[in-house]
């Protein structure tokens, strides 16, 4: 079992590590990130770049470094919700551009696109609701993940042994002075009573 001094030294050494600095080292390290695998194929639709999804997952993994299946699943929820929010934002922009491009006057094309959308199904409002739902999902998953990690760190700190008191109890040292032995009570001899006749 590690001593308290070794635990402190290990923490100090760990705080200096910020990952690889070379290009080759970063390339190897990037492959250690969260991989979505089959899920990634289902998340990517035409017009989206799978590399962007993997980069998003890698960035979150690098920041949160999940431990165990629960934290990894929560991090996947975080990445999924963020990816969906980005998708809905892109679709909103594409929808507006598509409808604006059909309008003859470029000055009022965006306003005309909004007006046309309101008259024909209000797709933009439905997209906005999906954006809000994805944002809520992202915040909830992130909050739950951070709560898991806080609890895990607190439990790890509680398991650390209390540091022992290594101060020497040497006589004459500045640390701890030994208690002096109790002295025996000194017997007092009674004083003779004064002779009052001599004072006369």
CSV table of N, CA, C and O in Angstrom, one decimal, residues 25-148:
chain,number,residue,atom,x,y,z
A,25,UNK,N,2.8,11.6,-31.6
A,25,UNK,CA,2.2,11.2,-30.3
A,25,UNK,C,0.7,11.6,-30.2
A,25,UNK,O,-0.1,10.9,-29.7
A,26,UNK,N,0.4,12.8,-30.8
A,26,UNK,CA,-1.0,13.3,-30.8
A,26,UNK,C,-1.8,12.4,-31.7
A,26,UNK,O,-3.0,12.1,-31.4
A,27,UNK,N,-1.3,12.0,-32.8
A,27,UNK,CA,-2.0,11.1,-33.7
A,27,UNK,C,-2.4,9.8,-33.0
A,27,UNK,O,-3.5,9.3,-33.2
A,28,UNK,N,-1.4,9.2,-32.3
A,28,UNK,CA,-1.6,8.0,-31.6
A,28,UNK,C,-2.7,8.2,-30.5
A,28,UNK,O,-3.6,7.4,-30.3
A,29,UNK,N,-2.5,9.3,-29.8
A,29,UNK,CA,-3.4,9.6,-28.6
A,29,UNK,C,-4.8,9.8,-29.1
A,29,UNK,O,-5.8,9.4,-28.5
A,30,UNK,N,-5.0,10.4,-30.3
A,30,UNK,CA,-6.3,10.7,-30.8
A,30,UNK,C,-7.1,9.4,-31.1
A,30,UNK,O,-8.3,9.4,-31.0
A,31,UNK,N,-6.4,8.3,-31.3
A,31,UNK,CA,-7.1,7.0,-31.5
A,31,UNK,C,-7.6,6.4,-30.2
A,31,UNK,O,-8.3,5.4,-30.3
A,32,UNK,N,-7.2,7.0,-29.1
A,32,UNK,CA,-7.6,6.4,-27.8
A,32,UNK,C,-8.9,7.0,-27.4
A,32,UNK,O,-9.4,6.8,-26.3
A,33,UNK,N,-9.5,7.9,-28.2
A,33,UNK,CA,-10.7,8.6,-27.8
A,33,UNK,C,-11.9,7.7,-27.8
A,33,UNK,O,-11.9,6.6,-28.3
A,34,UNK,N,-13.0,8.3,-27.4
A,34,UNK,CA,-14.3,7.6,-27.5
A,34,UNK,C,-14.7,7.3,-28.9
A,34,UNK,O,-14.8,8.2,-29.7
A,35,UNK,N,-14.9,6.0,-29.2
A,35,UNK,CA,-15.3,5.6,-30.6
A,35,UNK,C,-16.8,5.2,-30.5
A,35,UNK,O,-17.2,4.4,-29.7
A,36,UNK,N,-17.5,5.8,-31.4
A,36,UNK,CA,-19.0,5.5,-31.4
A,36,UNK,C,-19.3,4.3,-32.3
A,36,UNK,O,-20.4,3.8,-32.1
A,37,UNK,N,-18.4,3.8,-33.1
A,37,UNK,CA,-18.6,2.6,-33.8
A,37,UNK,C,-19.8,2.6,-34.6
A,37,UNK,O,-20.1,3.4,-35.5
A,38,UNK,N,-20.6,1.5,-34.5
A,38,UNK,CA,-21.9,1.3,-35.2
A,38,UNK,C,-22.8,2.5,-35.0
A,38,UNK,O,-23.5,2.9,-36.0
A,39,UNK,N,-22.8,3.0,-33.8
A,39,UNK,CA,-23.7,4.2,-33.5
A,39,UNK,C,-23.4,5.3,-34.4
A,39,UNK,O,-24.3,6.1,-34.9
A,40,UNK,N,-22.1,5.5,-34.7
A,40,UNK,CA,-21.7,6.7,-35.6
A,40,UNK,C,-22.3,6.5,-37.0
A,40,UNK,O,-22.7,7.5,-37.6
A,41,UNK,N,-22.3,5.3,-37.5
A,41,UNK,CA,-22.9,5.1,-38.8
A,41,UNK,C,-24.4,5.5,-38.8
A,41,UNK,O,-24.9,6.0,-39.8
A,42,UNK,N,-25.1,5.2,-37.8
A,42,UNK,CA,-26.5,5.5,-37.7
A,42,UNK,C,-26.7,7.0,-37.5
A,42,UNK,O,-27.8,7.6,-37.9
A,43,UNK,N,-25.7,7.7,-36.9
A,43,UNK,CA,-25.9,9.1,-36.6
A,43,UNK,C,-25.6,10.0,-37.8
A,43,UNK,O,-26.1,11.2,-37.8
A,44,UNK,N,-24.8,9.5,-38.7
A,44,UNK,CA,-24.4,10.4,-39.9
A,44,UNK,C,-25.4,10.2,-41.0
A,44,UNK,O,-25.7,9.1,-41.4
A,45,UNK,N,-25.9,11.3,-41.5
A,45,UNK,CA,-26.8,11.3,-42.7
A,45,UNK,C,-26.2,12.0,-43.8
A,45,UNK,O,-25.1,12.7,-43.7
A,46,UNK,N,-26.7,11.9,-45.0
A,46,UNK,CA,-26.1,12.6,-46.2
A,46,UNK,C,-25.9,14.0,-45.9
A,46,UNK,O,-26.8,14.7,-45.4
A,47,UNK,N,-24.8,14.6,-46.3
A,47,UNK,CA,-24.4,16.0,-46.1
A,47,UNK,C,-23.6,16.2,-44.8
A,47,UNK,O,-23.2,17.3,-44.5
A,48,UNK,N,-23.5,15.1,-44.0
A,48,UNK,CA,-22.7,15.2,-42.7
A,48,UNK,C,-21.4,14.5,-42.9
A,48,UNK,O,-21.3,13.5,-43.6
A,49,UNK,N,-20.4,14.9,-42.2
A,49,UNK,CA,-19.0,14.4,-42.2
A,49,UNK,C,-18.8,13.5,-41.0
A,49,UNK,O,-18.8,14.0,-39.9
A,50,UNK,N,-18.6,12.2,-41.2
A,50,UNK,CA,-18.3,11.3,-40.1
A,50,UNK,C,-17.1,11.7,-39.3
A,50,UNK,O,-17.0,11.5,-38.0
A,51,UNK,N,-16.1,12.3,-39.9
A,51,UNK,CA,-14.9,12.8,-39.2
A,51,UNK,C,-15.2,13.9,-38.2
A,51,UNK,O,-14.6,14.0,-37.2
A,52,UNK,N,-16.2,14.7,-38.5
A,52,UNK,CA,-16.6,15.8,-37.6
A,52,UNK,C,-17.3,15.2,-36.4
A,52,UNK,O,-17.0,15.6,-35.2
A,53,UNK,N,-18.0,14.1,-36.5
A,53,UNK,CA,-18.7,13.4,-35.4
A,53,UNK,C,-17.6,12.8,-34.5
A,53,UNK,O,-17.6,12.9,-33.3
A,54,UNK,N,-16.6,12.1,-35.1
A,54,UNK,CA,-15.5,11.5,-34.4
A,54,UNK,C,-14.7,12.6,-33.7
A,54,UNK,O,-14.2,12.4,-32.5
A,55,UNK,N,-14.5,13.7,-34.3
A,55,UNK,CA,-13.7,14.8,-33.7
A,55,UNK,C,-14.5,15.4,-32.5
A,55,UNK,O,-13.9,15.6,-31.4
A,56,UNK,N,-15.8,15.5,-32.6
A,56,UNK,CA,-16.6,16.0,-31.5
A,56,UNK,C,-16.5,15.0,-30.3
A,56,UNK,O,-16.4,15.4,-29.2
A,57,UNK,N,-16.6,13.7,-30.6
A,57,UNK,CA,-16.5,12.7,-29.6
A,57,UNK,C,-15.2,12.7,-28.9
A,57,UNK,O,-15.0,12.6,-27.7
A,58,UNK,N,-14.1,12.9,-29.7
A,58,UNK,CA,-12.7,12.9,-29.2
A,58,UNK,C,-12.5,14.1,-28.3
A,58,UNK,O,-11.9,14.0,-27.2
A,59,UNK,N,-13.1,15.2,-28.7
A,59,UNK,CA,-12.9,16.5,-27.9
A,59,UNK,C,-13.6,16.3,-26.5
A,59,UNK,O,-13.0,16.6,-25.5
A,60,UNK,N,-14.8,15.7,-26.5
A,60,UNK,CA,-15.5,15.5,-25.2
A,60,UNK,C,-14.8,14.5,-24.4
A,60,UNK,O,-14.7,14.6,-23.2
A,61,UNK,N,-14.3,13.4,-25.0
A,61,UNK,CA,-13.6,12.4,-24.3
A,61,UNK,C,-12.3,12.9,-23.7
A,61,UNK,O,-12.0,12.6,-22.5
A,62,UNK,N,-11.6,13.8,-24.4
A,62,UNK,CA,-10.4,14.4,-23.9
A,62,UNK,C,-10.7,15.3,-22.7
A,62,UNK,O,-9.9,15.3,-21.7
A,63,UNK,N,-11.8,16.0,-22.7
A,63,UNK,CA,-12.2,16.8,-21.6
A,63,UNK,C,-12.7,16.1,-20.4
A,63,UNK,O,-12.3,16.4,-19.2
A,64,UNK,N,-13.5,15.0,-20.6
A,64,UNK,CA,-14.2,14.4,-19.4
A,64,UNK,C,-13.5,13.1,-19.0
A,64,UNK,O,-13.8,12.6,-17.9
A,65,UNK,N,-12.8,12.4,-19.9
A,65,UNK,CA,-12.1,11.2,-19.5
A,65,UNK,C,-13.0,10.2,-18.7
A,65,UNK,O,-12.7,10.0,-17.5
A,66,UNK,N,-14.0,9.7,-19.3
A,66,UNK,CA,-15.0,8.8,-18.6
A,66,UNK,C,-14.3,7.6,-18.0
A,66,UNK,O,-13.4,7.0,-18.7
A,67,UNK,N,-14.8,7.1,-16.9
A,67,UNK,CA,-14.3,5.9,-16.2
A,67,UNK,C,-15.5,5.0,-16.1
A,67,UNK,O,-16.5,5.4,-15.5
A,68,UNK,N,-15.4,3.8,-16.6
A,68,UNK,CA,-16.5,2.8,-16.4
A,68,UNK,C,-17.6,2.9,-17.5
A,68,UNK,O,-17.7,4.0,-18.2
A,69,UNK,N,-18.5,1.9,-17.6
A,69,UNK,CA,-19.5,1.9,-18.6
A,69,UNK,C,-20.5,3.0,-18.4
A,69,UNK,O,-21.1,3.5,-19.4
A,70,UNK,N,-20.9,3.4,-17.2
A,70,UNK,CA,-21.9,4.4,-17.0
A,70,UNK,C,-21.5,5.7,-17.5
A,70,UNK,O,-22.2,6.4,-18.2
A,71,UNK,N,-20.2,6.1,-17.2
A,71,UNK,CA,-19.7,7.4,-17.6
A,71,UNK,C,-19.6,7.4,-19.1
A,71,UNK,O,-19.8,8.4,-19.8
A,72,UNK,N,-19.1,6.3,-19.7
A,72,UNK,CA,-19.0,6.3,-21.2
A,72,UNK,C,-20.3,6.4,-21.9
A,72,UNK,O,-20.5,7.1,-22.9
A,73,UNK,N,-21.4,5.7,-21.3
A,73,UNK,CA,-22.7,5.8,-21.9
A,73,UNK,C,-23.2,7.2,-21.8
A,73,UNK,O,-23.8,7.8,-22.7
A,74,UNK,N,-23.0,7.9,-20.7
A,74,UNK,CA,-23.5,9.3,-20.5
A,74,UNK,C,-22.7,10.2,-21.5
A,74,UNK,O,-23.3,11.1,-22.0
A,75,UNK,N,-21.4,9.9,-21.7
A,75,UNK,CA,-20.7,10.8,-22.6
A,75,UNK,C,-21.2,10.6,-24.0
A,75,UNK,O,-21.3,11.5,-24.8
A,76,UNK,N,-21.6,9.4,-24.4
A,76,UNK,CA,-22.2,9.1,-25.7
A,76,UNK,C,-23.5,9.9,-25.8
A,76,UNK,O,-23.8,10.4,-26.9
A,77,UNK,N,-24.3,10.0,-24.8
A,77,UNK,CA,-25.5,10.7,-24.8
A,77,UNK,C,-25.2,12.2,-25.0
A,77,UNK,O,-26.0,12.9,-25.7
A,78,UNK,N,-24.2,12.7,-24.4
A,78,UNK,CA,-23.8,14.1,-24.5
A,78,UNK,C,-23.4,14.4,-26.0
A,78,UNK,O,-23.9,15.4,-26.6
A,79,UNK,N,-22.6,13.5,-26.5
A,79,UNK,CA,-22.2,13.7,-27.9
A,79,UNK,C,-23.3,13.6,-28.9
A,79,UNK,O,-23.5,14.4,-29.8
A,80,UNK,N,-24.2,12.6,-28.7
A,80,UNK,CA,-25.4,12.5,-29.5
A,80,UNK,C,-26.3,13.7,-29.5
A,80,UNK,O,-26.7,14.2,-30.6
A,81,UNK,N,-26.6,14.2,-28.3
A,81,UNK,CA,-27.5,15.4,-28.2
A,81,UNK,C,-26.8,16.6,-28.9
A,81,UNK,O,-27.5,17.4,-29.5
A,82,UNK,N,-25.5,16.8,-28.7
A,82,UNK,CA,-24.9,17.9,-29.3
A,82,UNK,C,-24.9,17.8,-30.8
A,82,UNK,O,-25.1,18.8,-31.5
A,83,UNK,N,-24.6,16.6,-31.3
A,83,UNK,CA,-24.6,16.3,-32.8
A,83,UNK,C,-26.0,16.6,-33.3
A,83,UNK,O,-26.1,17.2,-34.4
A,84,UNK,N,-27.1,16.2,-32.6
A,84,UNK,CA,-28.4,16.5,-33.1
A,84,UNK,C,-28.7,18.0,-33.1
A,84,UNK,O,-29.3,18.5,-34.1
A,85,UNK,N,-28.3,18.7,-32.1
A,85,UNK,CA,-28.5,20.2,-32.1
A,85,UNK,C,-27.8,20.8,-33.3
A,85,UNK,O,-28.4,21.7,-33.9
A,86,UNK,N,-26.6,20.4,-33.6
A,86,UNK,CA,-25.8,21.0,-34.7
A,86,UNK,C,-26.6,20.6,-36.0
A,86,UNK,O,-26.6,21.5,-36.9
A,87,UNK,N,-27.1,19.4,-36.1
A,87,UNK,CA,-27.9,19.0,-37.3
A,87,UNK,C,-29.1,20.0,-37.5
A,87,UNK,O,-29.3,20.4,-38.6
A,88,UNK,N,-29.8,20.2,-36.5
A,88,UNK,CA,-31.1,21.0,-36.6
A,88,UNK,C,-30.7,22.4,-36.9
A,88,UNK,O,-31.5,23.1,-37.7
A,89,UNK,N,-29.6,22.9,-36.4
A,89,UNK,CA,-29.2,24.3,-36.8
A,89,UNK,C,-28.8,24.4,-38.3
A,89,UNK,O,-29.2,25.3,-38.9
A,90,UNK,N,-28.1,23.3,-38.8
A,90,UNK,CA,-27.8,23.3,-40.2
A,90,UNK,C,-29.0,23.2,-41.1
A,90,UNK,O,-29.1,23.9,-42.1
A,91,UNK,N,-30.0,22.3,-40.7
A,91,UNK,CA,-31.2,22.2,-41.5
A,91,UNK,C,-32.0,23.5,-41.5
A,91,UNK,O,-32.5,23.9,-42.6
A,92,UNK,N,-32.0,24.2,-40.4
A,92,UNK,CA,-32.7,25.5,-40.4
A,92,UNK,C,-32.1,26.4,-41.4
A,92,UNK,O,-32.8,27.1,-42.1
A,93,UNK,N,-30.8,26.5,-41.4
A,93,UNK,CA,-30.1,27.4,-42.3
A,93,UNK,C,-30.3,27.0,-43.7
A,93,UNK,O,-30.6,27.8,-44.6
A,94,UNK,N,-30.2,25.7,-44.0
A,94,UNK,CA,-30.4,25.2,-45.4
A,94,UNK,C,-31.9,25.5,-45.8
A,94,UNK,O,-32.1,25.8,-47.0
A,95,UNK,N,-32.8,25.3,-44.9
A,95,UNK,CA,-34.2,25.5,-45.3
A,95,UNK,C,-34.5,27.0,-45.7
A,95,UNK,O,-35.1,27.3,-46.7
A,96,UNK,N,-33.9,27.9,-44.8
A,96,UNK,CA,-34.1,29.3,-45.1
A,96,UNK,C,-33.4,29.6,-46.5
A,96,UNK,O,-34.0,30.4,-47.3
A,97,UNK,N,-32.2,29.1,-46.7
A,97,UNK,CA,-31.5,29.4,-47.9
A,97,UNK,C,-32.2,28.9,-49.1
A,97,UNK,O,-32.3,29.6,-50.2
A,98,UNK,N,-32.8,27.7,-49.0
A,98,UNK,CA,-33.5,27.1,-50.1
A,98,UNK,C,-34.8,27.9,-50.5
A,98,UNK,O,-35.0,28.2,-51.7
A,99,UNK,N,-35.5,28.3,-49.4
A,99,UNK,CA,-36.7,29.1,-49.7
A,99,UNK,C,-36.4,30.6,-50.1
A,99,UNK,O,-37.1,31.1,-51.0
A,100,UNK,N,-35.3,31.1,-49.6
A,100,UNK,CA,-34.9,32.5,-50.0
A,100,UNK,C,-34.4,32.5,-51.4
A,100,UNK,O,-34.7,33.5,-52.1
A,101,UNK,N,-33.8,31.4,-51.8
A,101,UNK,CA,-33.2,31.4,-53.2
A,101,UNK,C,-34.3,31.4,-54.2
A,101,UNK,O,-34.2,31.9,-55.4
A,102,UNK,N,-35.5,30.9,-53.9
A,102,UNK,CA,-36.7,30.9,-54.8
A,102,UNK,C,-37.4,32.2,-54.9
A,102,UNK,O,-38.2,32.4,-55.8
A,103,UNK,N,-37.0,33.2,-54.0
A,103,UNK,CA,-37.7,34.5,-54.1
A,103,UNK,C,-37.0,35.4,-55.1
A,103,UNK,O,-35.8,35.5,-55.1
A,104,UNK,N,-37.7,36.2,-55.9
A,104,UNK,CA,-37.1,37.0,-56.9
A,104,UNK,C,-36.3,38.2,-56.3
A,104,UNK,O,-35.4,38.7,-57.0
A,105,UNK,N,-36.7,38.7,-55.2
A,105,UNK,CA,-36.1,39.9,-54.6
A,105,UNK,C,-35.1,39.5,-53.5
A,105,UNK,O,-35.6,39.2,-52.4
A,106,UNK,N,-33.8,39.6,-53.7
A,106,UNK,CA,-32.8,39.2,-52.7
A,106,UNK,C,-32.9,40.0,-51.4
A,106,UNK,O,-32.6,39.5,-50.3
A,107,UNK,N,-33.4,41.2,-51.5
A,107,UNK,CA,-33.4,42.1,-50.3
A,107,UNK,C,-34.4,41.6,-49.3
A,107,UNK,O,-34.2,41.6,-48.1
A,108,UNK,N,-35.5,41.0,-49.7
A,108,UNK,CA,-36.6,40.5,-48.8
A,108,UNK,C,-36.7,39.0,-48.8
A,108,UNK,O,-37.7,38.4,-48.4
A,109,UNK,N,-35.7,38.3,-49.3
A,109,UNK,CA,-35.7,36.8,-49.6
A,109,UNK,C,-35.9,36.1,-48.2
A,109,UNK,O,-36.7,35.2,-48.1
A,110,UNK,N,-35.2,36.5,-47.2
A,110,UNK,CA,-35.2,35.7,-45.9
A,110,UNK,C,-36.6,36.0,-45.3
A,110,UNK,O,-37.2,35.0,-44.8
A,111,UNK,N,-37.0,37.2,-45.3
A,111,UNK,CA,-38.4,37.5,-44.7
A,111,UNK,C,-39.4,36.7,-45.4
A,111,UNK,O,-40.4,36.2,-44.8
A,112,UNK,N,-39.3,36.7,-46.8
A,112,UNK,CA,-40.3,35.9,-47.6
A,112,UNK,C,-40.3,34.4,-47.2
A,112,UNK,O,-41.3,33.8,-47.2
A,113,UNK,N,-39.0,33.9,-47.0
A,113,UNK,CA,-38.9,32.5,-46.6
A,113,UNK,C,-39.6,32.2,-45.3
A,113,UNK,O,-40.3,31.2,-45.2
A,114,UNK,N,-39.5,33.1,-44.3
A,114,UNK,CA,-40.2,32.9,-43.0
A,114,UNK,C,-41.7,33.0,-43.2
A,114,UNK,O,-42.4,32.2,-42.7
A,115,UNK,N,-42.1,33.9,-44.1
A,115,UNK,CA,-43.6,34.1,-44.3
A,115,UNK,C,-44.1,32.8,-45.0
A,115,UNK,O,-45.2,32.3,-44.6
A,116,UNK,N,-43.4,32.4,-46.0
A,116,UNK,CA,-43.8,31.2,-46.7
A,116,UNK,C,-43.9,30.0,-45.8
A,116,UNK,O,-44.8,29.2,-45.9
A,117,UNK,N,-42.9,29.8,-44.9
A,117,UNK,CA,-42.9,28.7,-44.0
A,117,UNK,C,-44.1,28.8,-43.0
A,117,UNK,O,-44.7,27.7,-42.7
A,118,UNK,N,-44.4,30.0,-42.5
A,118,UNK,CA,-45.5,30.1,-41.6
A,118,UNK,C,-46.9,29.7,-42.3
A,118,UNK,O,-47.8,29.2,-41.7
A,119,UNK,N,-46.9,29.9,-43.6
A,119,UNK,CA,-48.2,29.6,-44.3
A,119,UNK,C,-48.2,28.1,-44.8
A,119,UNK,O,-49.3,27.6,-45.1
A,120,UNK,N,-47.1,27.5,-44.8
A,120,UNK,CA,-47.0,26.1,-45.3
A,120,UNK,C,-46.5,25.1,-44.3
A,120,UNK,O,-45.5,24.4,-44.6
A,121,UNK,N,-47.0,25.0,-43.1
A,121,UNK,CA,-46.6,23.9,-42.2
A,121,UNK,C,-45.8,24.3,-41.0
A,121,UNK,O,-45.6,23.6,-40.1
A,122,UNK,N,-45.2,25.5,-41.1
A,122,UNK,CA,-44.3,26.0,-40.0
A,122,UNK,C,-43.2,25.1,-39.6
A,122,UNK,O,-43.0,24.7,-38.5
A,123,UNK,N,-42.4,24.7,-40.6
A,123,UNK,CA,-41.3,23.7,-40.4
A,123,UNK,C,-40.3,24.3,-39.5
A,123,UNK,O,-39.6,23.6,-38.7
A,124,UNK,N,-40.1,25.7,-39.6
A,124,UNK,CA,-39.0,26.3,-38.8
A,124,UNK,C,-39.4,26.2,-37.3
A,124,UNK,O,-38.5,26.0,-36.4
A,125,UNK,N,-40.7,26.4,-36.9
A,125,UNK,CA,-41.1,26.3,-35.5
A,125,UNK,C,-40.8,24.9,-35.0
A,125,UNK,O,-40.3,24.7,-33.9
A,126,UNK,N,-41.1,23.9,-35.8
A,126,UNK,CA,-40.9,22.5,-35.4
A,126,UNK,C,-39.4,22.2,-35.3
A,126,UNK,O,-39.0,21.5,-34.3
A,127,UNK,N,-38.6,22.8,-36.2
A,127,UNK,CA,-37.1,22.6,-36.1
A,127,UNK,C,-36.6,23.3,-34.8
A,127,UNK,O,-35.8,22.8,-34.1
A,128,UNK,N,-37.2,24.5,-34.4
A,128,UNK,CA,-36.7,25.2,-33.2
A,128,UNK,C,-37.0,24.3,-32.0
A,128,UNK,O,-36.2,24.2,-31.1
A,129,UNK,N,-38.2,23.7,-32.0
A,129,UNK,CA,-38.6,22.8,-30.9
A,129,UNK,C,-37.6,21.6,-30.8
A,129,UNK,O,-37.2,21.2,-29.7
A,130,UNK,N,-37.2,21.1,-31.9
A,130,UNK,CA,-36.2,20.0,-31.9
A,130,UNK,C,-34.9,20.4,-31.4
A,130,UNK,O,-34.2,19.7,-30.7
A,131,UNK,N,-34.5,21.7,-31.8
A,131,UNK,CA,-33.2,22.2,-31.3
A,131,UNK,C,-33.3,22.4,-29.7
A,131,UNK,O,-32.3,22.0,-29.0
A,132,UNK,N,-34.4,22.9,-29.2
A,132,UNK,CA,-34.6,23.0,-27.8
A,132,UNK,C,-34.5,21.7,-27.0
A,132,UNK,O,-33.9,21.6,-26.0
A,133,UNK,N,-35.2,20.7,-27.6
A,133,UNK,CA,-35.2,19.3,-27.0
A,133,UNK,C,-33.7,18.8,-27.0
A,133,UNK,O,-33.3,18.2,-26.0
A,134,UNK,N,-33.0,18.9,-28.1
A,134,UNK,CA,-31.6,18.4,-28.1
A,134,UNK,C,-30.8,19.1,-27.1
A,134,UNK,O,-29.9,18.5,-26.5
A,135,UNK,N,-31.0,20.4,-27.0
A,135,UNK,CA,-30.2,21.2,-26.0
A,135,UNK,C,-30.5,20.7,-24.6
A,135,UNK,O,-29.6,20.6,-23.8
A,136,UNK,N,-31.8,20.5,-24.3
A,136,UNK,CA,-32.1,20.0,-22.9
A,136,UNK,C,-31.5,18.6,-22.7
A,136,UNK,O,-31.0,18.3,-21.6
A,137,UNK,N,-31.5,17.7,-23.7
A,137,UNK,CA,-30.9,16.4,-23.6
A,137,UNK,C,-29.4,16.5,-23.3
A,137,UNK,O,-28.9,15.8,-22.5
A,138,UNK,N,-28.8,17.5,-24.0
A,138,UNK,CA,-27.3,17.7,-23.9
A,138,UNK,C,-27.0,18.2,-22.4
A,138,UNK,O,-26.1,17.6,-21.8
A,139,UNK,N,-27.8,19.1,-22.0
A,139,UNK,CA,-27.6,19.7,-20.6
A,139,UNK,C,-27.8,18.6,-19.5
A,139,UNK,O,-27.0,18.5,-18.6
A,140,UNK,N,-28.9,17.8,-19.7
A,140,UNK,CA,-29.2,16.8,-18.7
A,140,UNK,C,-28.1,15.7,-18.7
A,140,UNK,O,-27.7,15.3,-17.6
A,141,UNK,N,-27.7,15.3,-19.8
A,141,UNK,CA,-26.6,14.2,-19.9
A,141,UNK,C,-25.3,14.8,-19.3
A,141,UNK,O,-24.6,14.1,-18.6
A,142,UNK,N,-25.0,16.0,-19.6
A,142,UNK,CA,-23.7,16.6,-19.1
A,142,UNK,C,-23.8,16.8,-17.6
A,142,UNK,O,-22.8,16.4,-16.9
A,143,UNK,N,-24.9,17.2,-17.1
A,143,UNK,CA,-25.1,17.4,-15.7
A,143,UNK,C,-25.0,16.1,-15.0
A,143,UNK,O,-24.3,16.0,-13.9
A,144,UNK,N,-25.6,15.0,-15.5
A,144,UNK,CA,-25.5,13.7,-14.9
A,144,UNK,C,-24.1,13.2,-14.9
A,144,UNK,O,-23.7,12.6,-13.9
A,145,UNK,N,-23.4,13.3,-16.0
A,145,UNK,CA,-22.1,12.8,-16.1
A,145,UNK,C,-21.2,13.5,-15.1
A,145,UNK,O,-20.4,12.9,-14.4
A,146,UNK,N,-21.3,14.9,-15.0
A,146,UNK,CA,-20.4,15.6,-14.1
A,146,UNK,C,-20.8,15.2,-12.6
A,146,UNK,O,-19.9,15.1,-11.8
A,147,UNK,N,-22.0,14.9,-12.4
A,147,UNK,CA,-22.4,14.4,-11.0
A,147,UNK,C,-21.8,13.1,-10.7
A,147,UNK,O,-21.3,12.9,-9.6
A,148,UNK,N,-21.8,12.2,-11.7
A,148,UNK,CA,-21.1,10.9,-11.5
A,148,UNK,C,-19.7,11.0,-11.2
A,148,UNK,O,-19.1,10.4,-10.3
